[in-house]
Coordinates of C-alpha atoms (C1' of nucleotides) in Angstrom, one line a residue:
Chain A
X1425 CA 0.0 0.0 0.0
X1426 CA 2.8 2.4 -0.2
X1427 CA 2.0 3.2 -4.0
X1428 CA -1.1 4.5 -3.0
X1429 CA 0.4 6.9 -0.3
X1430 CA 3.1 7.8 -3.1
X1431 CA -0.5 8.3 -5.8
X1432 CA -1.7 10.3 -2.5
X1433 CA 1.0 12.6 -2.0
X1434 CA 1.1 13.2 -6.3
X1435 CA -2.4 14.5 -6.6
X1436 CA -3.2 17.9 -7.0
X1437 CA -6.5 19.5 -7.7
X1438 CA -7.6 21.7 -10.2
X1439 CA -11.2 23.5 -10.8
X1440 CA -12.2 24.5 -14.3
X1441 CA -15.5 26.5 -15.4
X1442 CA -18.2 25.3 -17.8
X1443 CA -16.8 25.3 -21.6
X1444 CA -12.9 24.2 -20.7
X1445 CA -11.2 21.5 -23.2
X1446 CA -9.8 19.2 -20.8
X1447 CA -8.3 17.7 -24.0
X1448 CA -8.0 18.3 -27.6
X1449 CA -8.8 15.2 -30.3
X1450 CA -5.4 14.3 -31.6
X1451 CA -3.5 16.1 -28.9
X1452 CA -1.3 15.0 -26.0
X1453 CA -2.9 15.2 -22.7
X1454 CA 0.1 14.9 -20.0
X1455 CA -2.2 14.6 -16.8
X1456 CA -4.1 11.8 -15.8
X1457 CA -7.3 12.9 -13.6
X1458 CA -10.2 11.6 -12.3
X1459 CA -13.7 13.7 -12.1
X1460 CA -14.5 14.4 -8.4
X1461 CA -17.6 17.0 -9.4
X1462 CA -19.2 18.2 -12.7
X1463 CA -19.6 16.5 -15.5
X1464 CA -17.3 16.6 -18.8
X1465 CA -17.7 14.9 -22.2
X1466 CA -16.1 13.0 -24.6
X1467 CA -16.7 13.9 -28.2
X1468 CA -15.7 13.6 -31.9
X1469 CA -16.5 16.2 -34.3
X1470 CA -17.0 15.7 -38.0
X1471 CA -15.5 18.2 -40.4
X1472 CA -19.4 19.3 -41.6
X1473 CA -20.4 20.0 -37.7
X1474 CA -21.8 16.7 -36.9
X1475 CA -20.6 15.7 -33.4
X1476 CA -21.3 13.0 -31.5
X1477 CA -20.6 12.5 -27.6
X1478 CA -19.2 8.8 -26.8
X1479 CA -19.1 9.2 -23.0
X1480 CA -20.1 11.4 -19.9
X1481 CA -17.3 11.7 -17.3
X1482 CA -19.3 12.2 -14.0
X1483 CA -18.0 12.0 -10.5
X1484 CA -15.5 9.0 -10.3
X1485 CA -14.8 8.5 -13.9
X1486 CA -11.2 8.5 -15.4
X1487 CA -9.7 10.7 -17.5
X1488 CA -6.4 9.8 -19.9
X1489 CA -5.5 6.1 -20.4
X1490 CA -1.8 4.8 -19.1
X1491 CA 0.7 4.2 -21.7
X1492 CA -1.5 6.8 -24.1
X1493 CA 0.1 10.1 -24.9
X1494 CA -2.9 11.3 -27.0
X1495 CA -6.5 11.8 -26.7
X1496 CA -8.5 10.5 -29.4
X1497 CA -11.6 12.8 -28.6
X1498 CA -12.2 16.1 -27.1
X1499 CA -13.0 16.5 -23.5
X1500 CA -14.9 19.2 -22.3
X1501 CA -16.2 20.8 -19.6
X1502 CA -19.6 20.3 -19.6
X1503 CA -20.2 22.0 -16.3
X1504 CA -17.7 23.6 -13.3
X1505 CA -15.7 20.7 -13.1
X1506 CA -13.1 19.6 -10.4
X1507 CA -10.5 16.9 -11.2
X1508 CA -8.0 14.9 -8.9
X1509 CA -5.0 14.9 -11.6
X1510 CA -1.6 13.3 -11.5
X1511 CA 1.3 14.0 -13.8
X1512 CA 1.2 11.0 -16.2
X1513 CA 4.9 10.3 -15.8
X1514 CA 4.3 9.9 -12.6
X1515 CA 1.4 7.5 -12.6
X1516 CA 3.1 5.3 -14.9
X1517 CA 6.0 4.5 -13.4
X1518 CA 3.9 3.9 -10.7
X1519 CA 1.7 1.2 -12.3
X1520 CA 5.0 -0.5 -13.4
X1521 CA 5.7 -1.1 -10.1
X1522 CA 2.2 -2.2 -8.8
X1523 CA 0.5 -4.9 -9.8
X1524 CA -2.0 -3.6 -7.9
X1525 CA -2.6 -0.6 -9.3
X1526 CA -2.3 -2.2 -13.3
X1527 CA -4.7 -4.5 -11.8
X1528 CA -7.2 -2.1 -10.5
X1529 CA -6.7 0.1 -14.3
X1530 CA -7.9 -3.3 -16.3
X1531 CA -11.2 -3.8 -14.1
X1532 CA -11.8 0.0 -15.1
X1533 CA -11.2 -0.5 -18.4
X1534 CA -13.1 -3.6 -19.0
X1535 CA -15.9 -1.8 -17.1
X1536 CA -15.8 1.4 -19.6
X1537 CA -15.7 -1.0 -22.7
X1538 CA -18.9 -2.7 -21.5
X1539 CA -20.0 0.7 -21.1
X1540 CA -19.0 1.8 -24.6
X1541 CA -20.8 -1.3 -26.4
X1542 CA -23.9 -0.8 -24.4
X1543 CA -23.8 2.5 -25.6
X1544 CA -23.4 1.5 -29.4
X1545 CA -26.7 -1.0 -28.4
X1546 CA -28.4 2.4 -27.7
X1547 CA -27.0 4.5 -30.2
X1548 CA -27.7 1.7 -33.1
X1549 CA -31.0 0.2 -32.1
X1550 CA -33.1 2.7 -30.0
X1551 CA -36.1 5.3 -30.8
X1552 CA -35.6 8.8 -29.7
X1553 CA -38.3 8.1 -26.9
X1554 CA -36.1 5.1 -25.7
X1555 CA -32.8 7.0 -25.9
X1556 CA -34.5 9.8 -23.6
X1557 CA -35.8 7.7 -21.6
X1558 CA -32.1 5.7 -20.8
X1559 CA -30.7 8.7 -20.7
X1560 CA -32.5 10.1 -17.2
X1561 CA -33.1 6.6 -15.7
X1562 CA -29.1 5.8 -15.6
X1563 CA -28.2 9.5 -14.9
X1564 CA -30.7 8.8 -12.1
X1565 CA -29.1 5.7 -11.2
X1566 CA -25.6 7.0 -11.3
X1567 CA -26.3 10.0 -9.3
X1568 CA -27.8 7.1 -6.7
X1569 CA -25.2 4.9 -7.3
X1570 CA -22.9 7.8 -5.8
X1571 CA -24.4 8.5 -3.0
X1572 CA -25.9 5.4 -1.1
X1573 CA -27.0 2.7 -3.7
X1574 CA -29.8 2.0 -5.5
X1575 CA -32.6 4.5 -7.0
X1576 CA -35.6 5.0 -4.5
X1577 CA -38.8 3.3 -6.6
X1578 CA -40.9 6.2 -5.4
X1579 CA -40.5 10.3 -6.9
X1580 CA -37.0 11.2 -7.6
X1581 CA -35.7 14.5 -8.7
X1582 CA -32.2 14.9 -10.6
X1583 CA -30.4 17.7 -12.1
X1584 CA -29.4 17.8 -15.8
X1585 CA -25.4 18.3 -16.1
X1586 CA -26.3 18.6 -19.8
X1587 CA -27.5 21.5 -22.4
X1588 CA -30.5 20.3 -24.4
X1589 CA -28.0 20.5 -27.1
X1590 CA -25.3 18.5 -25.5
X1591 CA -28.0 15.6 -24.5
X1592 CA -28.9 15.5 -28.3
X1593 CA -25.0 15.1 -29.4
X1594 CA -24.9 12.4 -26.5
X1595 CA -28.2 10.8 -28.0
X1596 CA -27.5 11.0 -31.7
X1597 CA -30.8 13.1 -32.0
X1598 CA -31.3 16.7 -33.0
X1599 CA -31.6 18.9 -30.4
X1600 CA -35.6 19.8 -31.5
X1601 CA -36.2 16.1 -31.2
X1602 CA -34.5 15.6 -28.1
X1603 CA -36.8 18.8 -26.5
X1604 CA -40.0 17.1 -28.2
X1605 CA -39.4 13.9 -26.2
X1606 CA -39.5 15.6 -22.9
X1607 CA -42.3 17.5 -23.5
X1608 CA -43.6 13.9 -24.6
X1609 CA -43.1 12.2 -21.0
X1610 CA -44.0 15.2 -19.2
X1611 CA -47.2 14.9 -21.0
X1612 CA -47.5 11.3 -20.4
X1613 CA -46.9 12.1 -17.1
X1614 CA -43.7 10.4 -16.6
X1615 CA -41.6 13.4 -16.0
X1616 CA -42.2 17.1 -14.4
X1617 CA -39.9 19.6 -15.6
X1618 CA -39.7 22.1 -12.8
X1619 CA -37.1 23.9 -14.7
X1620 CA -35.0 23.0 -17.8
X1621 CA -32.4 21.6 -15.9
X1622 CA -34.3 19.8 -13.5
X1623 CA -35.9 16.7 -13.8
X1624 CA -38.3 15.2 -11.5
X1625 CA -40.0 11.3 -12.1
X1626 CA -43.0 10.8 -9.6
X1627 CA -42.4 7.3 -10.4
X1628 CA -39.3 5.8 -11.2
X1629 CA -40.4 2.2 -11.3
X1630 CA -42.6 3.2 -14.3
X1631 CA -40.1 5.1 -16.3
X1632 CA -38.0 2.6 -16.0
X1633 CA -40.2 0.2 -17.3
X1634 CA -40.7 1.3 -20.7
X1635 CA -37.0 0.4 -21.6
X1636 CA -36.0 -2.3 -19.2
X1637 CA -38.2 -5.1 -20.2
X1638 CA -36.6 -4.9 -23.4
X1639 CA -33.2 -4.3 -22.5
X1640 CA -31.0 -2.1 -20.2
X1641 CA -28.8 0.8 -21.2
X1642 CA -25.5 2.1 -19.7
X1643 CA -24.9 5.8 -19.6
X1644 CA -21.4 6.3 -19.4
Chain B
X608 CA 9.3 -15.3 -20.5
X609 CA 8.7 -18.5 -18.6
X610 CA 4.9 -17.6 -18.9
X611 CA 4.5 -17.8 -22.5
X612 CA 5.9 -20.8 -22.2
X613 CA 3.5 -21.8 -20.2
X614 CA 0.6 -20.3 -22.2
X615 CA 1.9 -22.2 -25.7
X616 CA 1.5 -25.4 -23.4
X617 CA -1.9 -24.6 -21.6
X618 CA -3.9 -23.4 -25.5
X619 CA -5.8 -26.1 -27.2
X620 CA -7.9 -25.2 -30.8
X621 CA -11.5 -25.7 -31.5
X622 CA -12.7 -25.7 -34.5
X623 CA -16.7 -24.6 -34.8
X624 CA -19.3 -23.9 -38.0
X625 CA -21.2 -21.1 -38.6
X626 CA -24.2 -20.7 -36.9
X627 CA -22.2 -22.0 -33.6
X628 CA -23.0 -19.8 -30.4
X629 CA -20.1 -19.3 -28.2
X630 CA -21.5 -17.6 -25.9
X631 CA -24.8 -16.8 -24.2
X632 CA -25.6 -13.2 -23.1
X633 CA -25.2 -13.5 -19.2
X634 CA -24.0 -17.0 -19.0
X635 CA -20.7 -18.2 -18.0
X636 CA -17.8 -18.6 -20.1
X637 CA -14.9 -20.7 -18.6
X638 CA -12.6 -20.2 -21.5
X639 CA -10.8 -17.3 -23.0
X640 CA -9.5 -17.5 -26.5
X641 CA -8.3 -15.8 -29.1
X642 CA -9.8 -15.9 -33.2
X643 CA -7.4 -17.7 -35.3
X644 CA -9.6 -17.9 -38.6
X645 CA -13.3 -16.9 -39.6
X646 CA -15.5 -14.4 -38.2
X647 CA -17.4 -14.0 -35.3
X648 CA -20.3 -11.8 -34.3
X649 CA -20.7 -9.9 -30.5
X650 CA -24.3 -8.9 -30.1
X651 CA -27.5 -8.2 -28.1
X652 CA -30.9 -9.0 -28.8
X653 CA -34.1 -7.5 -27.3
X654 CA -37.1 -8.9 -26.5
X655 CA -39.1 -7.7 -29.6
X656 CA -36.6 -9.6 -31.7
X657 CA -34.2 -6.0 -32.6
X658 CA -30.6 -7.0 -32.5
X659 CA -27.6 -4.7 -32.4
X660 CA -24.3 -5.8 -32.7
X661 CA -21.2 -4.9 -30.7
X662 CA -18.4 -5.8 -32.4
X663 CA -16.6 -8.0 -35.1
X664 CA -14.4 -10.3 -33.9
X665 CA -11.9 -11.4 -36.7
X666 CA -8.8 -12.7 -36.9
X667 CA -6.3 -12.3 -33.6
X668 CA -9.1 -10.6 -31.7
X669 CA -10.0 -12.1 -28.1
X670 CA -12.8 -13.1 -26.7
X671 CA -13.8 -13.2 -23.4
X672 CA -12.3 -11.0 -20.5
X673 CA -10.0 -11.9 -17.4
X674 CA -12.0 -11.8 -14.3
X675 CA -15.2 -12.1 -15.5
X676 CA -16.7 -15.0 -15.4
X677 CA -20.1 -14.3 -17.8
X678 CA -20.4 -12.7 -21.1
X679 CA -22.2 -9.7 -21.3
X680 CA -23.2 -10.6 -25.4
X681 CA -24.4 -13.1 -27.8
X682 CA -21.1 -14.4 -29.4
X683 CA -21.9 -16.4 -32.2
X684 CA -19.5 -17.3 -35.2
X685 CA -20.9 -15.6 -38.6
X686 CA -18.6 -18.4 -40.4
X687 CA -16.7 -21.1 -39.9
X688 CA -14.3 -20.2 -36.9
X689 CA -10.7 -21.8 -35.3
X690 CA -10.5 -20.4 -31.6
X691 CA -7.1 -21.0 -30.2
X692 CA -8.5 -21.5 -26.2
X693 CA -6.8 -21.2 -22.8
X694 CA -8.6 -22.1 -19.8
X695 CA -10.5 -18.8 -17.7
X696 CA -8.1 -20.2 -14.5
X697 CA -4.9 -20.8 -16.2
X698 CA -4.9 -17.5 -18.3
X699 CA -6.0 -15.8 -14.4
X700 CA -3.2 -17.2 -12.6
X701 CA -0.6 -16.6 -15.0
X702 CA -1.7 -12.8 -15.8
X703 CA -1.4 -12.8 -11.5
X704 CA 2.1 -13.9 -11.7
X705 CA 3.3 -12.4 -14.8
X706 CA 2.8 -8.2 -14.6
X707 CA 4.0 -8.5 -18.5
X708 CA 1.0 -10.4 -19.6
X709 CA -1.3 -7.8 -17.7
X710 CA -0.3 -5.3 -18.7
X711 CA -0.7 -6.8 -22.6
X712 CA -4.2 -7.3 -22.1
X713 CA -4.2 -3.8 -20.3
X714 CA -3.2 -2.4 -23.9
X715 CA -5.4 -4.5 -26.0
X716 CA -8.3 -3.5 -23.6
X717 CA -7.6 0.0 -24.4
X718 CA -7.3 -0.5 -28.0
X719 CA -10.8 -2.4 -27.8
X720 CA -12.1 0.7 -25.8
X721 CA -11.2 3.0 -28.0
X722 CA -12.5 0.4 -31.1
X723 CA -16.0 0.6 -29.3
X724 CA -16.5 4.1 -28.9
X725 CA -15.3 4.8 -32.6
X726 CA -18.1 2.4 -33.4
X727 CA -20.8 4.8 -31.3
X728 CA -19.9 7.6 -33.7
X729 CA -20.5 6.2 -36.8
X730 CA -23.7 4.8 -35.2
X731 CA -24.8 7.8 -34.3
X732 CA -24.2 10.1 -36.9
X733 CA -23.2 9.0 -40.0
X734 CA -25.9 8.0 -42.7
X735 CA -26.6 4.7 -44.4
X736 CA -24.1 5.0 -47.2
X737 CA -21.6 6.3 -44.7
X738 CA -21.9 3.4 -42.4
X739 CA -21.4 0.8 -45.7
X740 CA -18.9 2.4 -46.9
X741 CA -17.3 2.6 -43.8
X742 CA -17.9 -0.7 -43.1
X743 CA -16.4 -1.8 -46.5
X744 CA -13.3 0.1 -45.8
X745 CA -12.4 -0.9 -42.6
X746 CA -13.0 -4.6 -43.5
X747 CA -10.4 -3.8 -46.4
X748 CA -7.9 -2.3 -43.7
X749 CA -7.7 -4.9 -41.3
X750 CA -7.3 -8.0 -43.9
X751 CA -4.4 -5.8 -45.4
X752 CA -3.3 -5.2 -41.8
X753 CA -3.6 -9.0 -41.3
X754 CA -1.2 -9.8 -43.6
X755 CA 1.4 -7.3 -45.2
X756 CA 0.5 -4.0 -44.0
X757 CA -1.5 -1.4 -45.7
X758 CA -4.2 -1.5 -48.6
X759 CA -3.0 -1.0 -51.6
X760 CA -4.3 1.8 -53.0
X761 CA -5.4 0.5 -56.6
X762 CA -8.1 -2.4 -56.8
X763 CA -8.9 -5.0 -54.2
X764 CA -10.7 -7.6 -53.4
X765 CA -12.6 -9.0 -50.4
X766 CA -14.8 -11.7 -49.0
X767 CA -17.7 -10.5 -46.9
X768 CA -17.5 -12.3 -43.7
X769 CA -21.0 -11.9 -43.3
X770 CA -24.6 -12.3 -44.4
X771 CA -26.2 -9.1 -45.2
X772 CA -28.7 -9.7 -42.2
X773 CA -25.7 -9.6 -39.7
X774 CA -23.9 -6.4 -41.9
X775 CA -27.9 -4.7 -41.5
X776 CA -27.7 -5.7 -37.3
X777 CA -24.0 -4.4 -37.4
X778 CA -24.9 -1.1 -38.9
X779 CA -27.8 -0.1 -37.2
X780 CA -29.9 -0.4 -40.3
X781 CA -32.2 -3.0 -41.7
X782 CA -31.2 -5.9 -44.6
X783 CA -33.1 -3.9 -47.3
X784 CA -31.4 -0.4 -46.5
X785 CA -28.1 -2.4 -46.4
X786 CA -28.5 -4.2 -49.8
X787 CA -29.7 -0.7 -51.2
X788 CA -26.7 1.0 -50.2
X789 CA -24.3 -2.0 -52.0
X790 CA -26.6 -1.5 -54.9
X791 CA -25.8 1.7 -55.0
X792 CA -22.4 2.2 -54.6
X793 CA -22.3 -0.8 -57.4
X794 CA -24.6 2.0 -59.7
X795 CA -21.6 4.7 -58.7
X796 CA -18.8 2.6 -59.9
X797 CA -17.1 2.5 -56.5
X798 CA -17.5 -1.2 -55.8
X799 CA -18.3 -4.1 -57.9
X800 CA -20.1 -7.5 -56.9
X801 CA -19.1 -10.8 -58.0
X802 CA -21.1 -12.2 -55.7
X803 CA -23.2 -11.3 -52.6
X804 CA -20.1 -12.2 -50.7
X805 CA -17.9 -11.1 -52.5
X806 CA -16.6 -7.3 -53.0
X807 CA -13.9 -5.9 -56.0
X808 CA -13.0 -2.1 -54.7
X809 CA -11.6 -0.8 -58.1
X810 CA -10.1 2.5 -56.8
X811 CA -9.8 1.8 -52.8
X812 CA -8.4 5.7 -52.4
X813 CA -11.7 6.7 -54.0
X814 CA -14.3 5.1 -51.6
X815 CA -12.3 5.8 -48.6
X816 CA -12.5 9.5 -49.8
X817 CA -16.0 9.6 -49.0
X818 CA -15.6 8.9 -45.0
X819 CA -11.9 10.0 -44.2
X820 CA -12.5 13.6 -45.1
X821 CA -15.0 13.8 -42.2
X822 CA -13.4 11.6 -40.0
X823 CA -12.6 8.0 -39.5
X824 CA -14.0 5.1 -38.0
X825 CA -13.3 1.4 -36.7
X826 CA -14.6 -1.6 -37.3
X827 CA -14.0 -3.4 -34.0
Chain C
dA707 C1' -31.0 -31.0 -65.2
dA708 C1' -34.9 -30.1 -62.2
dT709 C1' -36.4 -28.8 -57.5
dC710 C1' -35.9 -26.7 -53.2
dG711 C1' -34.7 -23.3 -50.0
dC712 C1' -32.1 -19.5 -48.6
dC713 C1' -30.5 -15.1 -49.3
dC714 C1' -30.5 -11.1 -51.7
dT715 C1' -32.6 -7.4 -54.5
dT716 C1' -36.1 -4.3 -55.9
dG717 C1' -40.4 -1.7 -55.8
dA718 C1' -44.2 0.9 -53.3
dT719 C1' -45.5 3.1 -49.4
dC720 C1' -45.3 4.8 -44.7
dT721 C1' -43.3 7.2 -40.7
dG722 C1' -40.0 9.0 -37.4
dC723 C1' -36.7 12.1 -37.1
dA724 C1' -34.3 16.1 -39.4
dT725 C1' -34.7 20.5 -41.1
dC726 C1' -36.5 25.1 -41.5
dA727 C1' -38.6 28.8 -39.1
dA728 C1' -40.7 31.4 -35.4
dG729 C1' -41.4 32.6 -31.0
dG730 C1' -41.1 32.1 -25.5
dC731 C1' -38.8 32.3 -21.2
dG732 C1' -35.5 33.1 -17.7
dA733 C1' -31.0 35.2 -16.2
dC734 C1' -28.3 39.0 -16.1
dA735 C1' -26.9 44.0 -17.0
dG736 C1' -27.9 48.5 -17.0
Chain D
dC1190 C1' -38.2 48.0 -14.9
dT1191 C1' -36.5 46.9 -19.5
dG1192 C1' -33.6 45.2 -23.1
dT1193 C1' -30.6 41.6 -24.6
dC1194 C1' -28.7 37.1 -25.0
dG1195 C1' -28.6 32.2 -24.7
dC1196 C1' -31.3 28.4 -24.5
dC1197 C1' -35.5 25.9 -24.9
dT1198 C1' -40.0 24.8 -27.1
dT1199 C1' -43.2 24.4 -30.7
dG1200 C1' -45.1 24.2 -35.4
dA1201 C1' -44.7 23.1 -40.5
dT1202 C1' -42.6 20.6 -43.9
dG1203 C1' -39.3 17.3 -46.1
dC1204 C1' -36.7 13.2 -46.5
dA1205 C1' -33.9 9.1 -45.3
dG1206 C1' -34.6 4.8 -43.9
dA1207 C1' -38.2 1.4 -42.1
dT1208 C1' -41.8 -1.5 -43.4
dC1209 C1' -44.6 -4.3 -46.5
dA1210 C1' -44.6 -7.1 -50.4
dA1211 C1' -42.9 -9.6 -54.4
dG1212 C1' -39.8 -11.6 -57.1
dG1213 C1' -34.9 -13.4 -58.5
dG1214 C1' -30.3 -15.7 -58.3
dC1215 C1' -27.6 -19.4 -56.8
dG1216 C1' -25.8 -23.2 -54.4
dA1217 C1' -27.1 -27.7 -52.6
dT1218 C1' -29.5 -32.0 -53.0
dT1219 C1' -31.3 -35.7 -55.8

DNA sequence: AATCGCCCTTGATCTGCATCAAGGCGACAG
DNA sequence: CTGTCGCCTTGATGCAGATCAAGGGCGATT
């Protein structure tokens, strides 16, 4: 356990507003981090504007990959964001000598590629009702996941760490279609909107319903 | 280097016809292995019958993960397909002893990671034609890469690994929208088709033109 | 060579989402 | 209080791809 106090004593934090690149596609990213509040994305942008999100980076995610000197998307702030970063150098030579730590890196790898293929499952084979719909229920069930564990089966309310337009590039929707849905399931009552930004289910069991007896998504 | 010695020792080949599932969706898989020759298909199915596919696994891919006992997709093999297989113990306790093979499947992991989210854009946002010719293409780039290097850049040929149903469930998009698209490109002069299986690119540069201009993608 | 069965292709029509085009609403500044 | 700016919503219309419905080609079997 010494690494860790060694990974411990390397840290340092850093605090970036709403709009930062964290990382340009294609360009080196010399810190590794890991997201400890806000939300970023990862993204790739076509030449003609198209852009589409392949991840969220919420609280507890990684940023940067070991052994990986360039980012192959752009990360961006898409709210205040705070990161717990380490110099990459740093981390590396660490991992070289723990196992324990390169062990620890796989399971979070293997865990983000399942993420990334459930994700293609969404992206390839969902309506933009269902995509909406996965999108809240696994933000709500990550945002429960962090604090004590599972998502209450009565009224929850979440906040949206995401611009209309940003959920759309995440969705691989239009931003108009994406805002037609949730005027959809507030008017099936399955949503209230209290604000734009704030989502509130009176009953999660129900949402949830209308994807998972098909098939669960992942969100990140 | 004792390890791989040890790994040469421990693999034994199978040998299974198309149709063949190798793996259930949530069931145990004991054995890890790696494609030799053919073509196998990672996929999920929902309960109305739509199926989205996660990945191609050709040639010198793995299948299977250290550490996790159950398969999160369908793997089935799209053709006749040689695993070379090591048992899910022996592979465990050698990748414990041996930091060297960890951190191998540490890299591929990423490589796969990066494979999958790749996949989500062109998912997401490219249209029909993009996705087949993008499809085409990449299948061209990793034979070449499979044996001398890089495609050359006048005509070549290729054998379609798959049936158009399983391209359609790969692509997000259904069998007649698929065969459309081949059709097509066939009226355009970029490809021409022997057979249904079979694909003669006559000027590779050209048809890659049309995706890598945006952006590229993966097939993996 | 004839028959069967499996894919693949093509045509006609329908529909979900994109695109085009106005507003509306809330936050913030003066 | 009022204007402005950014973001969100809603309506009208268009189109890419899905769906429905026939064929057609080709390899396998006899």
């Amino acid at each position: 356990m010494d690494e860790l106090a060694i990974l411990e004593q390397a840290k340092s934090y850093r605090t970036v507003e709403r709009g930062t690149m964290l990382a340009e596609a294609g360009e080196p990213l010399d810190h590794l981090s890991s997201v400890v509040s806000g939300c970023a994305t990862m993204s790739r942008s076509f030449a003609d504007g198209r852009r589409q999100m392949v991840g969220l980076l919420l609280p507890s995610d990684f940023i940067g990959r070991p052994g990986r000197a360039v980012s192959p998307y752009n990360i961006e702030a898409a709210s205040e964001v705070t990161l717990c970063r380490f110099e990459r150098r740093t981390f590396e030579q660490l991992m070289d000598r723990s196992p324990n730590i390169a062990h620890r890196m796989l399971v979070m790898t293997l865990d983000e590629l399942d993420a990334a293929r459930d994700w293609a499952v969404v992206l390839g084979r969902m309506s933009a009702r269902e995509k909406v719909i996965n999108f809240i229920v696994n933000l709500a069930r990550r945002e429960a996941a962090a604090h004590d564990g599972t998502v209450a089966e009565g009224p929850v309310q979440l906040h949206l760490p995401l611009s209309r337009e940003t959920i759309a590039d995440y969705l691989g929707l239009t931003i108009e279609t994406t805002s037609r849905q949730f005027s959809a399931l507030r008017r099936d009552g399955l949503i209230e909107t209290p604000s734009a930004r704030e989502v509130r289910i009176p009953d999660f069991a129900r949402l949830a319903l209308e994807i998972d007896d098909d098939d669960g998504g992942v969100i990140s």
